[in-house]
Coordinates of C-alpha atoms in Angstrom, one line a residue:
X1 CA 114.1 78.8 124.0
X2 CA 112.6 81.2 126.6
X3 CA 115.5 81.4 128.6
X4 CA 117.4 82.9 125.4
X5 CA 114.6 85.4 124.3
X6 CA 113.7 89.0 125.6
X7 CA 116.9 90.9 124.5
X8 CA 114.9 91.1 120.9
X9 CA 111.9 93.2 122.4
X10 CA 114.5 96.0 122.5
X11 CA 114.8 96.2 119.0
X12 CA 111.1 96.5 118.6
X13 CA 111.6 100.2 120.1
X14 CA 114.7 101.3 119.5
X15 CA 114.0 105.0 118.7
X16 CA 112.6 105.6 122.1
X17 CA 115.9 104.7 123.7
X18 CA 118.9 107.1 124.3
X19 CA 122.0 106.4 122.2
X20 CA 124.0 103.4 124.1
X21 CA 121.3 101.7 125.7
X22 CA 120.5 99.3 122.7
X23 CA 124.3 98.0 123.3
X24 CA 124.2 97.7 126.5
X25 CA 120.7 95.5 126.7
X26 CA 122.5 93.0 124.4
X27 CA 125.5 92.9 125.9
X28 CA 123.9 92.1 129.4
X29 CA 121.5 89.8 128.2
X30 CA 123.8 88.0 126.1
X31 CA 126.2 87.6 129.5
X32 CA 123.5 86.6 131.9
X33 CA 121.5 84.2 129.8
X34 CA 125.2 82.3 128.5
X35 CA 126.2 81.9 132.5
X36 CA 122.6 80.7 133.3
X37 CA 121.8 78.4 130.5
X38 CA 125.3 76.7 130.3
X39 CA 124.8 76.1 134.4
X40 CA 121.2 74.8 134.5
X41 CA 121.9 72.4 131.2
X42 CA 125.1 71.0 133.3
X43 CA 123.3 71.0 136.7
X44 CA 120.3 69.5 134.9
X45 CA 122.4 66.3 133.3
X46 CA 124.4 66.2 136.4
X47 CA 121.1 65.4 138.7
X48 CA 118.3 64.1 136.1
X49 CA 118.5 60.8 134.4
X50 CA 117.9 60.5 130.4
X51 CA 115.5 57.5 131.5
X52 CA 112.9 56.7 134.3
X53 CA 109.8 58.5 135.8
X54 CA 111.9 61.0 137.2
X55 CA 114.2 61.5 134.3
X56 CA 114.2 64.2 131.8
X57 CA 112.3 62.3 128.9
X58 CA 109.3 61.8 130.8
X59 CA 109.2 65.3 132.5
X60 CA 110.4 67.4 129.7
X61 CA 107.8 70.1 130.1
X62 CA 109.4 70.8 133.5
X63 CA 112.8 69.8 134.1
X64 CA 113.8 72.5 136.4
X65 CA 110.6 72.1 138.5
X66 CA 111.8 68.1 138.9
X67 CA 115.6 68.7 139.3
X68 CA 114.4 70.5 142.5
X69 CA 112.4 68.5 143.8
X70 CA 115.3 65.3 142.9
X71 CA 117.9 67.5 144.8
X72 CA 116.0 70.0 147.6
X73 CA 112.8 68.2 148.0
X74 CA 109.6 69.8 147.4
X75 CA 110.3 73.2 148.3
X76 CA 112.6 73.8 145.5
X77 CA 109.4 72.7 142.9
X78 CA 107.6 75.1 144.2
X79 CA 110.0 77.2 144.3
X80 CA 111.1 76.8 140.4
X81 CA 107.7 76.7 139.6
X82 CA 106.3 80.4 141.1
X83 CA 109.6 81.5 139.3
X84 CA 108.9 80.2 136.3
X85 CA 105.4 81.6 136.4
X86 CA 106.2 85.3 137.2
X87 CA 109.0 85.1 134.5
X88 CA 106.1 83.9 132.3
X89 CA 104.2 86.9 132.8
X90 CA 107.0 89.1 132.4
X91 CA 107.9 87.2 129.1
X92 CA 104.3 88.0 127.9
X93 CA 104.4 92.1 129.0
X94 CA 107.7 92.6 127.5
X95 CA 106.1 91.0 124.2
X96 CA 102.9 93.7 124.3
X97 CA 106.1 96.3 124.6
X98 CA 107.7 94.9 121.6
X99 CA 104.9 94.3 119.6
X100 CA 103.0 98.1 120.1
X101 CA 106.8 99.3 119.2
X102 CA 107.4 97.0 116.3
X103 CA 103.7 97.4 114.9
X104 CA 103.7 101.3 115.4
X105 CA 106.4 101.6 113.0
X106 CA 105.3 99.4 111.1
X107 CA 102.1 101.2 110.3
X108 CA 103.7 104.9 110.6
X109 CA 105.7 103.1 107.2
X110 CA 102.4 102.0 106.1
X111 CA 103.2 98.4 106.0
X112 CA 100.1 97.7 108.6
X113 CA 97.0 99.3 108.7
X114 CA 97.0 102.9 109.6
X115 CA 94.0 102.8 112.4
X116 CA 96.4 100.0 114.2
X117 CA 98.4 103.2 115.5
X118 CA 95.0 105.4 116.8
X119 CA 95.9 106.8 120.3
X120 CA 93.0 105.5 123.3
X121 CA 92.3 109.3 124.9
X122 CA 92.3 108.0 127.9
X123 CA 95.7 106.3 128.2
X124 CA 97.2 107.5 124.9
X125 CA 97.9 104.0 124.0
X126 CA 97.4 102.4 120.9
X127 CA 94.4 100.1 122.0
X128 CA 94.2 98.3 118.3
X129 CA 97.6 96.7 118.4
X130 CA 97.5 95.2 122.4
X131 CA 93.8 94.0 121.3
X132 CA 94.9 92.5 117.9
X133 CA 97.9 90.9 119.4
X134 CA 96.0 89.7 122.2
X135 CA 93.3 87.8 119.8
X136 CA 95.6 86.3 117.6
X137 CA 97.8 85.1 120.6
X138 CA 94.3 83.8 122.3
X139 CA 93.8 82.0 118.3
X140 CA 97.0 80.1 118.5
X141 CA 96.6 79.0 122.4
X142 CA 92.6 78.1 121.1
X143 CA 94.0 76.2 117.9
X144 CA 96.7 74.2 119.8
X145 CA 94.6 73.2 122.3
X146 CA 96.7 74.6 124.8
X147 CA 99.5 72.1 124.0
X148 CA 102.6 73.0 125.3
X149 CA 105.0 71.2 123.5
X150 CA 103.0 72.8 120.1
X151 CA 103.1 75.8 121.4
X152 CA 106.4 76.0 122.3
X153 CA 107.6 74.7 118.7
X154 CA 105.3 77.8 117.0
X155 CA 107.3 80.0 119.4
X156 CA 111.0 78.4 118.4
X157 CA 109.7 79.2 114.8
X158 CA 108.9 82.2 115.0
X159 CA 112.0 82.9 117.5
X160 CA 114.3 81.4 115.1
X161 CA 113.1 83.1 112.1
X162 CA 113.5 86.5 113.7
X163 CA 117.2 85.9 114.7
X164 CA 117.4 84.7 110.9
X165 CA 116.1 88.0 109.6
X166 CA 118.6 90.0 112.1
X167 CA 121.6 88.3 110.9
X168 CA 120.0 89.1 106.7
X169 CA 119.4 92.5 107.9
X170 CA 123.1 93.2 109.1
X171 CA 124.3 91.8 105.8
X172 CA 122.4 93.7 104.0
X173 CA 123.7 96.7 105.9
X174 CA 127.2 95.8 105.1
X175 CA 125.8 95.6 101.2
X176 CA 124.1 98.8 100.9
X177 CA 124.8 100.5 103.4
X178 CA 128.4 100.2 104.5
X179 CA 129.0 103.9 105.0
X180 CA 126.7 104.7 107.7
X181 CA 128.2 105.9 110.6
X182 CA 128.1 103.2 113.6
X183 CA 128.9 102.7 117.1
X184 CA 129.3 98.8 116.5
X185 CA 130.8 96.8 113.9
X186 CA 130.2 92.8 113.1
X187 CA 132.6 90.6 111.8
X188 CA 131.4 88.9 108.6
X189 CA 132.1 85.4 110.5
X190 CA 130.4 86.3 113.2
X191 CA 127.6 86.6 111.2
X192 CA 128.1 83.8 108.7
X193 CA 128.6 81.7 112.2
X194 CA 125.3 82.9 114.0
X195 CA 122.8 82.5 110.9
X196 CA 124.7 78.9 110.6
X197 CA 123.7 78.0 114.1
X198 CA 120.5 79.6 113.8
X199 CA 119.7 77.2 110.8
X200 CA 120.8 74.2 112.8
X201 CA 118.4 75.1 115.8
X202 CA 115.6 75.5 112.9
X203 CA 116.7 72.1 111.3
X204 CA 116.4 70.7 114.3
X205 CA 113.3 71.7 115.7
X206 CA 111.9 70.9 112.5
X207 CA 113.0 67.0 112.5
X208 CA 111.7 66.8 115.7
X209 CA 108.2 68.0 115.6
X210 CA 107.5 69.0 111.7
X211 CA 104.0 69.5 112.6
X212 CA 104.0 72.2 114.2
X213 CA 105.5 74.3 111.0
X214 CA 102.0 74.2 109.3
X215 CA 100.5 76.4 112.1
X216 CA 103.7 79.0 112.0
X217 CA 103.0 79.0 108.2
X218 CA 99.5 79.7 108.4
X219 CA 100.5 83.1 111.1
X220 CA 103.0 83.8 108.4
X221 CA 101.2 83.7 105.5
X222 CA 98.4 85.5 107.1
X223 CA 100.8 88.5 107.9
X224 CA 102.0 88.4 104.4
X225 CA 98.7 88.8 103.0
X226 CA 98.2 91.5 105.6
X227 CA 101.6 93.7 104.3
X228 CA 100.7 92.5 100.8
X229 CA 97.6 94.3 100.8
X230 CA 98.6 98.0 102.7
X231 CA 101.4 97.8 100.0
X232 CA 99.1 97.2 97.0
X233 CA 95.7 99.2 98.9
X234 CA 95.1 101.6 95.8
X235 CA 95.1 98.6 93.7
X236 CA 93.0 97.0 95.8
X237 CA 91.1 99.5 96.2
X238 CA 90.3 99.9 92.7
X239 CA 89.8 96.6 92.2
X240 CA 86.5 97.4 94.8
X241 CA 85.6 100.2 92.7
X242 CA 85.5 98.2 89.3
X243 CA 83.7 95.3 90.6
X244 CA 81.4 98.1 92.5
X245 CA 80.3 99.6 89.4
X246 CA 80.1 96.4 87.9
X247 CA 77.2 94.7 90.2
X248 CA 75.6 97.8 91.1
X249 CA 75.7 99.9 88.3
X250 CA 73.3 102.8 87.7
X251 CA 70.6 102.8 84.9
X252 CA 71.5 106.1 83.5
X253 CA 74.7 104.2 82.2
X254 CA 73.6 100.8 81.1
X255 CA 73.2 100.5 77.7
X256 CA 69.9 100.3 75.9
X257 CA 68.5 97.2 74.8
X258 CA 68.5 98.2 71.5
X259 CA 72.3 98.9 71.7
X260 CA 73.1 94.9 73.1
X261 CA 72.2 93.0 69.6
X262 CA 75.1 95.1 67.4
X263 CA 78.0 93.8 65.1
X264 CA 81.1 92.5 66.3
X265 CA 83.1 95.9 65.7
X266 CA 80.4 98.0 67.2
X267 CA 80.7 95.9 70.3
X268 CA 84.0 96.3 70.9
X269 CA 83.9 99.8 70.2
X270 CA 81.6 100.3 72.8
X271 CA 83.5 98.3 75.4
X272 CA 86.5 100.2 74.9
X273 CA 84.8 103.9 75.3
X274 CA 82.6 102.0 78.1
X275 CA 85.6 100.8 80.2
X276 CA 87.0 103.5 81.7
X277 CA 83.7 104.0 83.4
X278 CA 83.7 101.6 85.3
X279 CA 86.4 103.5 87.8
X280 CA 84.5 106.7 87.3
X281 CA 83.0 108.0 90.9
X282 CA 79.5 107.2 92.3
X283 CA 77.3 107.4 94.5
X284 CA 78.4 104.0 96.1
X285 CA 82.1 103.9 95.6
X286 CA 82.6 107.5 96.6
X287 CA 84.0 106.0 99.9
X288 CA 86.8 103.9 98.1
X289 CA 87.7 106.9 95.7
X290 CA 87.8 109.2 98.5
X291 CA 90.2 107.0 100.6
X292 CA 92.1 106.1 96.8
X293 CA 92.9 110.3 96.4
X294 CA 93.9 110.3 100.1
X295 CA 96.9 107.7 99.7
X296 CA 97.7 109.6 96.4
X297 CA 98.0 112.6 97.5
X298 CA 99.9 112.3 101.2
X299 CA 103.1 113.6 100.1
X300 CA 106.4 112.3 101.1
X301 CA 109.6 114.7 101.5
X302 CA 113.3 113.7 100.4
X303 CA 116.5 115.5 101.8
X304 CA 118.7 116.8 99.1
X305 CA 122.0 118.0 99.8
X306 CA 123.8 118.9 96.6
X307 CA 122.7 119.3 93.0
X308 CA 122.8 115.7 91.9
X309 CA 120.7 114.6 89.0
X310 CA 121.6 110.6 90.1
X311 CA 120.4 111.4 93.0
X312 CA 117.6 113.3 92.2
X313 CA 116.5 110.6 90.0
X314 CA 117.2 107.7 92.5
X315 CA 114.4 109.3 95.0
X316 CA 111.8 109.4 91.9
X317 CA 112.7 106.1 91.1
X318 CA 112.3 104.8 94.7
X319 CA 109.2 106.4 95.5
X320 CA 107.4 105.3 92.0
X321 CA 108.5 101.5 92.8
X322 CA 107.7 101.7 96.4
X323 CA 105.4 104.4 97.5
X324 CA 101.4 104.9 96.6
X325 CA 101.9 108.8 96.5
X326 CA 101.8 111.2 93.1
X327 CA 103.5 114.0 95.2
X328 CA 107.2 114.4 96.1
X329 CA 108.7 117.2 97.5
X330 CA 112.8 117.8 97.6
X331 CA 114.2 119.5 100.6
X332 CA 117.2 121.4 100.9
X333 CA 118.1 122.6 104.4
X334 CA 121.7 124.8 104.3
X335 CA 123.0 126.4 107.0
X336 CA 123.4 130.6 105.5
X337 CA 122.8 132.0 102.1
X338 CA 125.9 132.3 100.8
X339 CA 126.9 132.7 97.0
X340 CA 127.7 129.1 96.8
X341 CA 124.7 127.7 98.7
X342 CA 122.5 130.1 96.5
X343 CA 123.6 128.8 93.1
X344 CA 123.1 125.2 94.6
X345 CA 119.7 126.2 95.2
X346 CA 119.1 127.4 91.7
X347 CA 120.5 124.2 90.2
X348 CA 118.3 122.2 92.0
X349 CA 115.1 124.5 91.2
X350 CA 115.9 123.7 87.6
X351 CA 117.0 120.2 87.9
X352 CA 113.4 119.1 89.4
X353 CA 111.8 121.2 87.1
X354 CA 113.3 119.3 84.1
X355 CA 112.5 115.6 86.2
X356 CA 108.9 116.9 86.6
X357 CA 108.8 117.4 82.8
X358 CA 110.3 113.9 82.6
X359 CA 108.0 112.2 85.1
X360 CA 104.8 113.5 84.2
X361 CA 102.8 110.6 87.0
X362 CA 104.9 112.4 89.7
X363 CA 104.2 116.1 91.2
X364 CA 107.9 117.1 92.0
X365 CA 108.3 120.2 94.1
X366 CA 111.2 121.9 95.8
X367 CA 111.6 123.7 99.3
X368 CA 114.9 125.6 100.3
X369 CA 115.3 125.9 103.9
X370 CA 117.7 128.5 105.9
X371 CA 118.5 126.2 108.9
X372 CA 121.0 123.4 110.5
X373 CA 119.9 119.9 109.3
X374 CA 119.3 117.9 112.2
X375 CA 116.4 116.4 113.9
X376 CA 114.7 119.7 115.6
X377 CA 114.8 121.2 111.5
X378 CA 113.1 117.7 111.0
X379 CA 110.6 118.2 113.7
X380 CA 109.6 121.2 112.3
X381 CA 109.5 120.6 109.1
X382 CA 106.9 117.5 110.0
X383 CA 104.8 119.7 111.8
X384 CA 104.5 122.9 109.5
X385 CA 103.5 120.7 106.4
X386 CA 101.5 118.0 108.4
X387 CA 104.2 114.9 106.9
X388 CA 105.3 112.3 109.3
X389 CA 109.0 111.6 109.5
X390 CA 108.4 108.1 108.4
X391 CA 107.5 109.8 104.9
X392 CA 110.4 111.5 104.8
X393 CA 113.9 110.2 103.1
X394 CA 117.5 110.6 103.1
X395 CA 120.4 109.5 101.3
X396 CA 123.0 107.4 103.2
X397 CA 123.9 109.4 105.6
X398 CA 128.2 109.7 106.1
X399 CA 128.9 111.9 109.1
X400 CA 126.9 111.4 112.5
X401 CA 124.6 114.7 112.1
X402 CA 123.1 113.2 108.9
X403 CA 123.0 109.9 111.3
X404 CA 121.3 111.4 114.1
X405 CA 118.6 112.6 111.9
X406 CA 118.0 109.5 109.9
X407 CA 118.2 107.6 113.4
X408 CA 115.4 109.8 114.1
X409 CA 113.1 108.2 111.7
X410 CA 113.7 109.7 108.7
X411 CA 114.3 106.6 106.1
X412 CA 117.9 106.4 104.1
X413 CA 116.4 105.0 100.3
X414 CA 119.9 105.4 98.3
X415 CA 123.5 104.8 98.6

């Protein structure tokens, strides 16, 4: 499988890379590794045997390193083999690059723990993420034993699964999102016909060592329970707080003793008045409540371009389902203050005054900006109100300056 991988750490940091560049790193990859794996597989049944000590059953680990020594002599294994090596190593320094882009992201959309993206002053690089990866990549090589052949199934996986989840993505880009503007376009059967194969390799791998699943579960699962708690944190987080107030709860509100031997009704009157205490700040959860306001009150920003109550109320419906904030703010960036663009701005000053009536949980506010939308109005915009442009959101964009800036980082939530 290594000899196929690498053109996916591109994806990892895609918004670093100048428009084209993503195209092209497929399109050579994709050439080279099809000329070079099709030739060594031929060469490798052409000189091996199935059978034997020097076949390619017995030496599977390293069946280029023994096809040259079969056909050069020993020369050509060492050769292979100081080849193999330093491709090794730049196999695992592309994989830091691609997981400090993936996992930046990731955490700027606050899927992964926010001090994961902390800057060393030193290098101004994010330190957490290349240590974390590096421990839980030491774990698996610890766990395994250092068994290749385990190892190398984990990495098939986790390999195959990714490819899996490209191919869902692109459909679901066709679903929802089928009128963004884009340089490339795939067929639906090439699709269809990639995931198919992709399934096959995973069938496969699976029949032939289905032990190895159990320990790319257990990564899985653990990274699920990882996303599963930054997206539920202030529930978490309040589930700290109750049990907090619960265990160490201070005297001046326990109740008396002469209060615990009451009536039936009496007690349940007093555990319904005495419940919402248990949330109510102290002493020792004031950490917890402090980092519980923070998350509620980090606003996010969307981009609205006309006066569209769907729309309007699309945005508040996203970010109540998906985002932890109370506070959302509407933007609308037009180019001069015309007649036309002025009455658009009054409409939408009334329209989000109505849906924060409506939405009483949610802090709507409005900002009209004088300006050309792209992303330097973005940029500035991030930095006069202190929001990052992964809190910010834009409807589907349909011409390539609404592209550029959701390319940018800005996230499309609506069709």
């Amino acid at each position: 499988m290594l000899g196929v991988t690498g053109f996916e750490t591109s994806a990892n940091f895609i918004e670093e890379q100048k428009p084209g560049v993503f195209g092209k790193t497929m399109r050579n990859m994709w050439s080279i590794t099809s000329l070079f794996n099709i030739s060594i597989a031929v060469l490798t049944f052409g000189v091996l045997k199935m059978e034997g000590d020097d076949g390619i059953i017995k030496n599977s680990n390293y069946v280029l390193a023994q096809m040259g020594l079969v056909a050069c002599g020993k020369w050509a294994q060492t050769l292979v083999v100081l080849d193999a090596f330093f491709v090794l190593c730049g196999a695992v320094l592309t994989s830091f690059v691609g997981i400090n882009g993936l996992v930046r992201r990731l955490a700027s959309d606050r899927v992964m723990p926010q001090f994961l993206i902390q800057k060393n002053k030193l290098r101004g690089t994010c330190h957490w993420i290349i240590i974390s990866f590096f421990l839980i990549a030491s774990s698996l090589v610890i766990i395994l034993d250092a068994d290749q052949t385990q190892m190398a199934g984990v990495y098939t996986y986790s390999f195959m699964s990714m490819m899996f989840l490209f191919a869902t993505g692109c459909i679901l880009l066709k679903l929802k999102r089928q009128d963004i503007p884009r340089q490339v376009h795939a067929p639906w059967w090439c699709i269809i016909f990639g995931m198919t194969l992709v399934f096959i390799g995973f069938l496969g791998n699976l029949l032939g060592n289905p032990k190895t699943l159990m320990y790319f579960v257990s990564y899985f699962i653990f990274v699920l329970l990882v996303v599963f708690g930054m997206l539920e944190r202030v529930f978490l987080l309040r589930v700290l707080v109750v049990i907090t107030n619960l265990l160490f709860k201070d005297k001046a509100h326990r109740l008396p003793a002469e209060q615990v031997l009451i009536d039936n009704d009496e007690l349940s009157k007093t555990n319904v008045q005495a419940s919402p205490a248990l949330e109510q700040e102290t002493s020792k959860v004031s950490a917890l409540v402090r980092n519980i306001k923070a998350i509620k009150n980090a606003p996010v920003v969307f981009f609205i371009k006309r006066a569209d109550l769907v729309t309007l109320n699309k945005a508040i419906l996203y970010v109540r389902a998906n985002e932890s904030t109370h506070i959302l703010r509407f933007v609308h960036v037009y180019p001069e203050q015309t007649v036309e663009a002025l009455e658009t701005v009054e409409q939408l000053k009334e329209m989000i005054a109505m849906y924060d009536r409506v939405y009483p949980k949610l802090q709507l506010d409005f900002y009209s900006i004088v300006g050309e939308f792209d992303p330097v109005t973005v940029e500035w915009i991030s930095q006069t109100y202190g929001i990052s442009t992964n809190s910010m959101f834009l409807k589907q964009p349909s011409n390539i300056n609404m592209h550029k800036v959701s390319a940018y980082g800005v996230r499309v939530i609506t069709g």
